CSV table of C-alpha atoms in Angstrom, one decimal:
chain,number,residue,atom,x,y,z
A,1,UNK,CA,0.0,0.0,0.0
A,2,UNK,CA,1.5,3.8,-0.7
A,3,UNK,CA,1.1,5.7,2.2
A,4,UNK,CA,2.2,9.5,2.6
A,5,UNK,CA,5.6,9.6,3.8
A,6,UNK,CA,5.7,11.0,7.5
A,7,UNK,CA,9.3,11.7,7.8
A,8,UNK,CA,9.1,14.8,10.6
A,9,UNK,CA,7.4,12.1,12.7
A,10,UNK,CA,9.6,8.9,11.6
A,11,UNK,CA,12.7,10.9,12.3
A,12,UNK,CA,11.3,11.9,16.2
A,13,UNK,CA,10.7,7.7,16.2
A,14,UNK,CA,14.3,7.6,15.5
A,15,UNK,CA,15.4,9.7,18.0
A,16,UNK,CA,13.9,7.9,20.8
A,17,UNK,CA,14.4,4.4,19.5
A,18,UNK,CA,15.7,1.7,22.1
A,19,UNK,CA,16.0,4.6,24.9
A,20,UNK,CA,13.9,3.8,27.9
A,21,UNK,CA,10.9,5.4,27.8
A,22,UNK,CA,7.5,4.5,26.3
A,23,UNK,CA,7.1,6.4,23.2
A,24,UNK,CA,3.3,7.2,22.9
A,25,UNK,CA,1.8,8.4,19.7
A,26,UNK,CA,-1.3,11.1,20.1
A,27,UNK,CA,-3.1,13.4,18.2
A,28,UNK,CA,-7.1,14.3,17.0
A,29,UNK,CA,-8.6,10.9,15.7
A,30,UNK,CA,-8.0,10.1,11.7
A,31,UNK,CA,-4.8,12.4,11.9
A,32,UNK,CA,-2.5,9.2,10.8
A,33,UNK,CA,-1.7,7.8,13.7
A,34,UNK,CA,-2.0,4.1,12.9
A,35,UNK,CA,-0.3,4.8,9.4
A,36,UNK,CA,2.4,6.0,11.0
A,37,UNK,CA,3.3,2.9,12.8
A,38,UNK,CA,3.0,1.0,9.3
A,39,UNK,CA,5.9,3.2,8.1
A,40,UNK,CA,7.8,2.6,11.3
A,41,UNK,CA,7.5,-1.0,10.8
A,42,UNK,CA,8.5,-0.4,7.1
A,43,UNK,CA,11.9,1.9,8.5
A,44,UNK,CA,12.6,-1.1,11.3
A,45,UNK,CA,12.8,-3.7,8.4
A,46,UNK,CA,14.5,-1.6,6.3
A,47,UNK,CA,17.1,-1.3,8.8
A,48,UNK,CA,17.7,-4.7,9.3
A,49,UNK,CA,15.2,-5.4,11.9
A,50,UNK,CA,13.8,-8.8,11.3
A,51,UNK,CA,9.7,-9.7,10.9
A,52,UNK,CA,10.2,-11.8,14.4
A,53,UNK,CA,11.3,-8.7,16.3
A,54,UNK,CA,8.4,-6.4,15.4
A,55,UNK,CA,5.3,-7.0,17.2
A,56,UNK,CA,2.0,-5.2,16.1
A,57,UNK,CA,-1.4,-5.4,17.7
A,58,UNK,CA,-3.8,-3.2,16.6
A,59,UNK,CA,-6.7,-3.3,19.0
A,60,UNK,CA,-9.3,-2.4,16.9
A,61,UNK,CA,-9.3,-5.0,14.6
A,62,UNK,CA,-12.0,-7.6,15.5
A,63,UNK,CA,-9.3,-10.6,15.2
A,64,UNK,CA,-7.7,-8.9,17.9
A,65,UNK,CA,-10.3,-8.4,19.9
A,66,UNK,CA,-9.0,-11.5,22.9
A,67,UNK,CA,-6.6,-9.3,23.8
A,68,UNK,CA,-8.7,-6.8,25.8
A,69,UNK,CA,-7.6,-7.8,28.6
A,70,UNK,CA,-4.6,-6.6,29.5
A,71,UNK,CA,-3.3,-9.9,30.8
A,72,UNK,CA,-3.7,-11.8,27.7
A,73,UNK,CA,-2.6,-8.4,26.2
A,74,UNK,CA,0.5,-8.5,28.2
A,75,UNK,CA,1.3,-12.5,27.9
A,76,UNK,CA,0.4,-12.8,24.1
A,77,UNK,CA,3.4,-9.7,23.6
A,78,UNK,CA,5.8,-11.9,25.9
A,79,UNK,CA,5.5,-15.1,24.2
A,80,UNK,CA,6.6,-13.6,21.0
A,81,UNK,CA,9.6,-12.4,22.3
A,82,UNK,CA,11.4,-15.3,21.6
A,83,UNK,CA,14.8,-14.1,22.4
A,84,UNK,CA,17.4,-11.4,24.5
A,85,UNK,CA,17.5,-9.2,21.3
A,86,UNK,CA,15.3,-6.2,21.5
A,87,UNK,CA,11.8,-6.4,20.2
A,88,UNK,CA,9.9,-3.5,18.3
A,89,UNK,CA,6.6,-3.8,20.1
A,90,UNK,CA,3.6,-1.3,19.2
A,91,UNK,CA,-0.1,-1.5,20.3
A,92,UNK,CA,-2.4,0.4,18.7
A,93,UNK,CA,-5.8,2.4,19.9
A,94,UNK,CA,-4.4,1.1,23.3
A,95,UNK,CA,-7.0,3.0,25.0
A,96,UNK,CA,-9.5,0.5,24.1
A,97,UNK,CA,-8.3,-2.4,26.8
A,98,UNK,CA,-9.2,-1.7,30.3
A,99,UNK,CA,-6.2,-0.7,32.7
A,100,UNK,CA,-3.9,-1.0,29.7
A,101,UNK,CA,-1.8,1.0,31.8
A,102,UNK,CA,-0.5,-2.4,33.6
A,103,UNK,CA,0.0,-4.1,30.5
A,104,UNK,CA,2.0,-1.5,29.3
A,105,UNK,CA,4.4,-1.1,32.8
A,106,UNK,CA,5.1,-4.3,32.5
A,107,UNK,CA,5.8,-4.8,29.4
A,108,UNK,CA,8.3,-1.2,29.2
A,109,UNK,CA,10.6,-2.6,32.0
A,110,UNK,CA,11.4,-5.5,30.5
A,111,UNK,CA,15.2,-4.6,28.6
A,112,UNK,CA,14.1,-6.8,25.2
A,113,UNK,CA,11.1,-4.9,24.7
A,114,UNK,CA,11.3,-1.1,22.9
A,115,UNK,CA,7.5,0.1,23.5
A,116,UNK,CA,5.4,2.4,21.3
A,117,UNK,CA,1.4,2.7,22.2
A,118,UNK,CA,-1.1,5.2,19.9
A,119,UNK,CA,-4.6,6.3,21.6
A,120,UNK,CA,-7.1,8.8,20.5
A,121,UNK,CA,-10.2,9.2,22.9
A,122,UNK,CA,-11.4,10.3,26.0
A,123,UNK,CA,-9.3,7.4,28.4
A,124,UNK,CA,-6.1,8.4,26.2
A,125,UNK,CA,-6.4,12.4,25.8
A,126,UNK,CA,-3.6,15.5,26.8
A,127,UNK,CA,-3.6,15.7,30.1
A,128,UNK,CA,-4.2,11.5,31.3
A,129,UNK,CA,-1.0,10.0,30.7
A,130,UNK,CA,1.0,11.3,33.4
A,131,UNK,CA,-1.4,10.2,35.6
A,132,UNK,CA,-1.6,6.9,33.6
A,133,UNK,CA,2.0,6.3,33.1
A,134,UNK,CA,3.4,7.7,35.8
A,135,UNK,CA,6.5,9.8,33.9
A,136,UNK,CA,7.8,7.1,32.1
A,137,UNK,CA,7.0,8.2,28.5
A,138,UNK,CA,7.4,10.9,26.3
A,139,UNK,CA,5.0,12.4,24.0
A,140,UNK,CA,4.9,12.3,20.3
A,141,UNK,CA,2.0,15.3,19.3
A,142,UNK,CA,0.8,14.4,15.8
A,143,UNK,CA,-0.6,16.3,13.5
A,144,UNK,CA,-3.0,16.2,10.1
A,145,UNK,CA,-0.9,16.6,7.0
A,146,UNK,CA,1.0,19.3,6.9
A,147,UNK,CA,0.9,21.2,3.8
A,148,UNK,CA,4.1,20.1,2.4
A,149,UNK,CA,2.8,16.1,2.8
A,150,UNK,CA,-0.3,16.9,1.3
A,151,UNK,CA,1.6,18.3,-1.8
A,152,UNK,CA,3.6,15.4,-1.9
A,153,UNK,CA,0.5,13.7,-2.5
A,154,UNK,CA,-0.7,15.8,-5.5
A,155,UNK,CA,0.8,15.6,-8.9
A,156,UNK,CA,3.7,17.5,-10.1
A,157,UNK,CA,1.7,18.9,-12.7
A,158,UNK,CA,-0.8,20.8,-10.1
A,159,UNK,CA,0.6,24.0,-9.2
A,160,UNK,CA,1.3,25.0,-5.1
A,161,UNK,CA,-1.2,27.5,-5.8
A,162,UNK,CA,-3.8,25.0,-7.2
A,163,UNK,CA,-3.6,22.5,-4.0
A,164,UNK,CA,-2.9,25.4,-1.7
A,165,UNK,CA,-6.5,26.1,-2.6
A,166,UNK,CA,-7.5,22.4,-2.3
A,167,UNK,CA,-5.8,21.9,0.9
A,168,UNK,CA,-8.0,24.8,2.4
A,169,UNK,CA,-11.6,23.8,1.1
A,170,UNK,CA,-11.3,19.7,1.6
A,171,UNK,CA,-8.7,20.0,5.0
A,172,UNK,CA,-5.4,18.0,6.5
A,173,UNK,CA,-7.1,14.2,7.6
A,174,UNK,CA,-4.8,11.7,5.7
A,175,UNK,CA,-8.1,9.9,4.5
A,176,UNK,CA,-9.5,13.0,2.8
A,177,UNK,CA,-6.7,12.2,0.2
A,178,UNK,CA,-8.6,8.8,-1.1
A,179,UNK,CA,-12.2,10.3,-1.4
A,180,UNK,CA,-11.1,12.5,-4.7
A,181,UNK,CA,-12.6,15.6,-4.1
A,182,UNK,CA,-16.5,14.4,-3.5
A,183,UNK,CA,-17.7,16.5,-2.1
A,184,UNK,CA,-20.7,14.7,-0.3
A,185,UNK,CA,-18.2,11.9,0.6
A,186,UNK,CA,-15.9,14.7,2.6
A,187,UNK,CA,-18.9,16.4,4.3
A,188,UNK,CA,-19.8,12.9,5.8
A,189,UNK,CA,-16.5,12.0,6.9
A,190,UNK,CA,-15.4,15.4,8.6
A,191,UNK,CA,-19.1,15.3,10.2
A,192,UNK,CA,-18.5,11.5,11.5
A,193,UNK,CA,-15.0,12.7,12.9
A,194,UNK,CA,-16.5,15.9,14.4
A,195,UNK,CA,-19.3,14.6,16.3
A,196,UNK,CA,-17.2,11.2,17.4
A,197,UNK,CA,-14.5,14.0,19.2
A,198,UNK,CA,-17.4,16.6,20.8
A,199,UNK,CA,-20.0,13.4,21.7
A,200,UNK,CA,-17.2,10.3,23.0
A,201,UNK,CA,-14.3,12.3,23.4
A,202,UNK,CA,-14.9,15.6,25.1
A,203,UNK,CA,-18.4,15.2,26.2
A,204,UNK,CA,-17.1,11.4,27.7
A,205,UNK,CA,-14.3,13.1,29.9
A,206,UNK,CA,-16.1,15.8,31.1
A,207,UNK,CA,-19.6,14.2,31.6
A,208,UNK,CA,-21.4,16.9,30.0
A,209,UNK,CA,-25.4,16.3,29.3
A,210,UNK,CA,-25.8,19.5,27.3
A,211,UNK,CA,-24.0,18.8,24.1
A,212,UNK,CA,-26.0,21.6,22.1
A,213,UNK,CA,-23.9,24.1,24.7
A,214,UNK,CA,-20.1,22.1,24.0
A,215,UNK,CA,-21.0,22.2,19.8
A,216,UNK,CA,-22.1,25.7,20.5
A,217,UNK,CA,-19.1,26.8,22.2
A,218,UNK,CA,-16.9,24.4,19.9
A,219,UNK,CA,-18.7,26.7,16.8
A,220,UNK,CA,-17.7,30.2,18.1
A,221,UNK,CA,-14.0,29.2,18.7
A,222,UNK,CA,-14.0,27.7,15.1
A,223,UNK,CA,-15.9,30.8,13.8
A,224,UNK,CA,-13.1,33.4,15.7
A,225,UNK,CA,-9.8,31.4,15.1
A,226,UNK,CA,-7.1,34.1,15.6
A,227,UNK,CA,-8.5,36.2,18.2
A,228,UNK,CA,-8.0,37.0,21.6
A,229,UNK,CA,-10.5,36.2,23.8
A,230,UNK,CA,-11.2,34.7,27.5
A,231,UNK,CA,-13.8,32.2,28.9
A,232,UNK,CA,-15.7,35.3,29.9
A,233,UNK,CA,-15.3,37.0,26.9
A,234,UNK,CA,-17.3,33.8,25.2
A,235,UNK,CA,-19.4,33.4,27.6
A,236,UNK,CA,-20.6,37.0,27.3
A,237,UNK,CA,-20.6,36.9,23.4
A,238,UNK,CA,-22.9,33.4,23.3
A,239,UNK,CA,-25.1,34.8,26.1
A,240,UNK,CA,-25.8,38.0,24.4
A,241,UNK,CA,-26.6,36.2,21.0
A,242,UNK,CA,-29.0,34.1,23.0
A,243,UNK,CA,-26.9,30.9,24.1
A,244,UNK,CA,-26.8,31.6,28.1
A,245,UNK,CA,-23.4,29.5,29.4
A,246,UNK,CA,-21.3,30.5,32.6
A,247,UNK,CA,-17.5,31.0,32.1
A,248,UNK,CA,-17.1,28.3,34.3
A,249,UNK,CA,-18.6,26.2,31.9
A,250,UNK,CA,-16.7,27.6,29.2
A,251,UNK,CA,-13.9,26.8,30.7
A,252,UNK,CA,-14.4,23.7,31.2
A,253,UNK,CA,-15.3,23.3,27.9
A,254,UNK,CA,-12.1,24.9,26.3
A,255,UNK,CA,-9.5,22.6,28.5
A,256,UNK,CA,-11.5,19.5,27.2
A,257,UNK,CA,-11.4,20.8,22.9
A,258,UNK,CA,-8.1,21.0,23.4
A,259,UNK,CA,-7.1,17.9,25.7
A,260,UNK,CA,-9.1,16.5,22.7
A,261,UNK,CA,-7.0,18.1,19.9
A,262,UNK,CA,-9.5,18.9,18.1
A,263,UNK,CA,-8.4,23.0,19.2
A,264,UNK,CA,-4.9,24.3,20.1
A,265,UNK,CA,-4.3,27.4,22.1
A,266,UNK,CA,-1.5,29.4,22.2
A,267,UNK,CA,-0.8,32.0,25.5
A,268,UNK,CA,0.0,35.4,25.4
A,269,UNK,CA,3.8,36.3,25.7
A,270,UNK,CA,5.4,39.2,27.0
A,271,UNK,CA,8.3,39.9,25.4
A,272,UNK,CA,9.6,43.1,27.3
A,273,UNK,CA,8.9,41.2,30.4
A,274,UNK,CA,9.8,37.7,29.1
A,275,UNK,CA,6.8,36.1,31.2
A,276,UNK,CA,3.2,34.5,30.1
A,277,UNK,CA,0.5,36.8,30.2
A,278,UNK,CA,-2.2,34.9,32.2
A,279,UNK,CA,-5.3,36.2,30.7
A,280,UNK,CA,-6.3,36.2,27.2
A,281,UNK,CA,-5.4,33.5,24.9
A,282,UNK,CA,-5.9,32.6,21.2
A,283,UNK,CA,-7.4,29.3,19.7
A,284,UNK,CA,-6.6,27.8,16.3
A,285,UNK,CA,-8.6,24.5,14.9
A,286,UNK,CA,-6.6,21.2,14.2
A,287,UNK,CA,-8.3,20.9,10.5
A,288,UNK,CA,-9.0,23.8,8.2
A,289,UNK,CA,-11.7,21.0,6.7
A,290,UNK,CA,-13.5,20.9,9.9
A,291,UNK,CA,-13.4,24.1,10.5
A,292,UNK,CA,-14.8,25.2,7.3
A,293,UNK,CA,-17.9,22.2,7.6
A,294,UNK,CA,-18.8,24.0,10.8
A,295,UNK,CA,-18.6,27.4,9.5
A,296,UNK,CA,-21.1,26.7,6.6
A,297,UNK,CA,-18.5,26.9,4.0
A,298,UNK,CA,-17.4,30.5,5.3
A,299,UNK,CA,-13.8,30.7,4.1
A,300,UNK,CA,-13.5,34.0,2.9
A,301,UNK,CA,-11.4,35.2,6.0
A,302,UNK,CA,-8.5,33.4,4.6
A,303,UNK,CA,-6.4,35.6,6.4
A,304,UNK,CA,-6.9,34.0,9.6
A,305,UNK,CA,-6.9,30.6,7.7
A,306,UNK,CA,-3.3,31.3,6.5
A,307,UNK,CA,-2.3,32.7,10.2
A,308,UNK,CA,-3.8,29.1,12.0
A,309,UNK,CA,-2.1,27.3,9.4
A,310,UNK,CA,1.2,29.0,9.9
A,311,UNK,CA,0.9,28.4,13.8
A,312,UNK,CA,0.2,25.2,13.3
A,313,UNK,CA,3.3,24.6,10.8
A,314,UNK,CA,5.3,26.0,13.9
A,315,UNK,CA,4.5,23.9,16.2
A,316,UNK,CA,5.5,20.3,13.9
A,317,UNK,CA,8.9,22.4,13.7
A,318,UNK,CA,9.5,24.5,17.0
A,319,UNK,CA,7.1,22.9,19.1
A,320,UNK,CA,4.8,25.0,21.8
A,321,UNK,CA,4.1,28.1,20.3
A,322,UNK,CA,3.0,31.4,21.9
A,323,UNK,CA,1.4,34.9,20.8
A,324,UNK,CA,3.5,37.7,21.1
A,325,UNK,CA,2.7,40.9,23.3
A,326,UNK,CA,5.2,44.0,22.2
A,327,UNK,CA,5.5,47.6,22.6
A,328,UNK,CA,4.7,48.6,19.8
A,329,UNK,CA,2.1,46.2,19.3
A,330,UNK,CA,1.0,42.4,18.9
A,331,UNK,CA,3.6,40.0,17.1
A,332,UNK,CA,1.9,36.9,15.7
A,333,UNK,CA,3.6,34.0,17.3
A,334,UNK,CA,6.9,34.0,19.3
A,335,UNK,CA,8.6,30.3,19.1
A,336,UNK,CA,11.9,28.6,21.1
A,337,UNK,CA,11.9,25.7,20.1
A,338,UNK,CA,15.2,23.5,18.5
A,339,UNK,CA,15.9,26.5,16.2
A,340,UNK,CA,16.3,29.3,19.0
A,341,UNK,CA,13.6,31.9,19.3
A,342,UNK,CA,12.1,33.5,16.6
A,343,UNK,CA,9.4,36.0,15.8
A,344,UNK,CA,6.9,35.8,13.1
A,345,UNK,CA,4.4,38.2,11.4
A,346,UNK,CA,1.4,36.8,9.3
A,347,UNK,CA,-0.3,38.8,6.7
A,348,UNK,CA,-2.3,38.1,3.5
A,349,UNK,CA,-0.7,40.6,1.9
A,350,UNK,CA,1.5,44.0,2.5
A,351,UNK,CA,1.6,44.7,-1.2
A,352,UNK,CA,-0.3,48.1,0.5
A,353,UNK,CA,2.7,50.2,2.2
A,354,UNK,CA,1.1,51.1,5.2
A,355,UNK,CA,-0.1,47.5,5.7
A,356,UNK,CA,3.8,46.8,5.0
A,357,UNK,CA,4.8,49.3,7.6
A,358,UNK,CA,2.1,47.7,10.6
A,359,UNK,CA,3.1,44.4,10.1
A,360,UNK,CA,7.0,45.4,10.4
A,361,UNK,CA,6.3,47.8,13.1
A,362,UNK,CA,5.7,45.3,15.8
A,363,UNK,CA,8.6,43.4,15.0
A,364,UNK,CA,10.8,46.6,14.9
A,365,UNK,CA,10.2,47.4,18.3
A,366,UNK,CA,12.2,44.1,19.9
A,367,UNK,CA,15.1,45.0,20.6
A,368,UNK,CA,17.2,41.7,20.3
A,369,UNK,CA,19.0,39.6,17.6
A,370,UNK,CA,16.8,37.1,17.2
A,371,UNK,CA,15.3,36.0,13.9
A,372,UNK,CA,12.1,37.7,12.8
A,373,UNK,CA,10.1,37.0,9.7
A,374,UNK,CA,7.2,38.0,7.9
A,375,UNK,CA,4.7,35.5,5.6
A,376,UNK,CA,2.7,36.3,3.3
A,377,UNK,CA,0.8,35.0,0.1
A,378,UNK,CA,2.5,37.7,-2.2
A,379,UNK,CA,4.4,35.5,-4.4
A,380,UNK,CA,7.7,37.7,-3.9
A,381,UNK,CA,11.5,36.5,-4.0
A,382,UNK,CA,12.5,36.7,-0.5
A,383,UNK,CA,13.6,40.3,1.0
A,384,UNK,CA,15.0,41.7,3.7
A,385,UNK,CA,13.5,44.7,5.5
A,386,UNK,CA,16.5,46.0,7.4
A,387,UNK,CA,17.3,42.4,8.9
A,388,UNK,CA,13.1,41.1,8.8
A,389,UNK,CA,12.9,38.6,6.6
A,390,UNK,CA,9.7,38.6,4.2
A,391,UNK,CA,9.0,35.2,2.4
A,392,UNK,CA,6.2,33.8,0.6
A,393,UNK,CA,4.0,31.8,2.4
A,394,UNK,CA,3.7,28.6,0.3
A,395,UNK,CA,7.7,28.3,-0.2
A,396,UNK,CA,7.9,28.6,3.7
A,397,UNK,CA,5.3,25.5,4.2
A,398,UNK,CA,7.2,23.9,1.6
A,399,UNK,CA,10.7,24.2,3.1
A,400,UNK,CA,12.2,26.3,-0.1
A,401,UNK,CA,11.9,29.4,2.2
């Protein structure tokens, strides 16, 4: 089968190989979870690794349904490591056997065994494992396709700007891909996803009766990706158009959407101060797909679209990502991740001078060495605007800029 290649993700498997820690696999439901562990297996045996030393149990496949019990679970794995060498074992949707946990402790201390476990609902969300797993693991955050995967899907002869545009109407999910642009077919599938993450997986963990008020709450953040806002700021908004909610509830609500990945938020960072601001935040959806089914097809504020797309690019490459607070104004995202900090403005365009002269103004004001860029979808060369990098949004998700 021809899969898209996951290489950020492979490479992060790599990293961690045979080092002692459980290496679990999360992320929003269809994101490629599963797949990925196909082209793990594939990169073991390409290696050398031999058939006998990688186990695979995918517990949602009905043949595999006896090992739901985390004994058997935890016996069957033993009795197929048939020797001292090290064994590749992964268990996927491991959330499905009851106290996997004690499978899984087991089965990490022992020194032939090199662990990795995927999970997508409510008993195997942000927020659980340390509880579950007691410290032992690190985290591997997935993500939908990112643009430049979903290109490497697409033809050569289709231009960027061509699936640029069909990467914003149809969305990231891997499975998208196979349904060719049907448009009924897409609707259904994003709708099956979305309700399966607001009704099992966030409605499940926080035992919440009133759904109508989670998919209501769920629909404003979609509708107001970008901006910064509160749980009393929502709560105020949805009561005065007629949806009365507490910001209690709110919340509650916005740590579940996001311990189901379905929503990411990004704090406020002050970067005269160097400290997180603890009130307002901003909230960026997982699926631009998603997003748009929920918004009635609204996609004309593709400004936003481009800025949560851009934030979500950052965090595959820098990791956790934050909104910038400046004197001279609000700086898009502020990153420190692997590649040092950085500091990034996202426009539309700023082929108009004095949007050219906002955007840079933010971004002039720090008063540090650090790189700072500006993306855009004017399809410039590259510039420099005294030291502030400007470079087209498209080469930049596609790793020419």
């Amino acid at each position: 089968m021809d899969y898209i290649n996951r290489d950020a993700y492979l490479d992060r498997l790599e990293s961690w190989r045979d080092r002692d820690v459980i290496k679990v696999v999360s992320g929003v439901r269809r994101c490629g979870k599963s797949t990925l562990m196909e082209l793990w297996k594939r990169r073991l045996a390409e290696q050398g690794v031999s058939a006998s030393r990688i186990i695979h149990i995918n517990l949602e496949l009905l043949e595999n349904e006896r090992f739901l019990e985390y004994h058997t679970l935890h016996d069957e794995v033993l009795g197929r490591c048939t020797s001292d060498d090290m064994h590749y074992v992964v268990l996927d949707e491991v959330q499905n056997v009851p106290d996997f946990q004690k499978a899984v402790d087991s089965l990490y201390v022992r020194p032939n065994i090199d662990l990795y476990i995927t999970g997508s609902n409510s008993r195997l969300l942000k927020g659980t494992l340390a509880t579950l797993l007691s410290g032992r693991y690190v985290e591997i955050e997935m993500l939908p396709l990112s643009f430049a995967e979903y290109r490497s899907a697409k033809s050569e002869e289709e231009s960027d700007r061509r699936a640029w545009s069909e990467y914003l109407h149809e969305g990231s999910l891997p499975a998208i891909a196979s349904l060719e642009g049907n448009e009924s077919l897409v609707h259904d599938y994003l709708t099956g996803i979305l309700n399966t993450i607001l009704l099992k997986d966030v409605a499940e963990r926080l035992n919440v009766a009133n759904t109508a008020s989670l998919s209501a709450v769920a629909a404003y953040l979609f509708d107001n990706i970008g901006n910064l806002t509160s749980a009393k700021g929502i709560a105020d908004a949805m009561t005065s158009a007629g949806t009365k909610i507490s910001p209690a509830t709110v919340s509650e609500y916005l740590q579940g959407l996001c311990a189901s990945y379905l929503l990411y938020e990004a704090k406020r960072y002050d970067v005269r101060g160097k400290r997180i601001l603890k009130l307002e935040r901003k909230y960026y959806a997982v699926d631009m797909g998603i997003r748009r089914m929920v918004c009635s097809n609204n996609v004309r504020d593709t400004g936003r679209v481009l800025e949560n797309l851009v934030f979500l690019e950052l965090m595959r490459r820098e990791g956790e990502v934050f909104v910038g607070k400046s004197p001279a104004g609000e700086i898009d995202f502020v990153t420190n991740g692997p590649s040092g900090k950085a500091y990034y403005q996202v426009a539309e365009s700023v082929m108009n001078p004095a949007t050219l002269e906002r955007e840079l103004s933010s971004l002039r004001a720090i008063n540090d060495n650090y790189p700072k860029f500006l993306i855009t979808m004017d399809d410039e060369r590259s510039m420099s605007h005294e030291g502030i990098q400007q470079v087209y949004a498209l080469d930049w998700l596609l790793g020419k800029a």
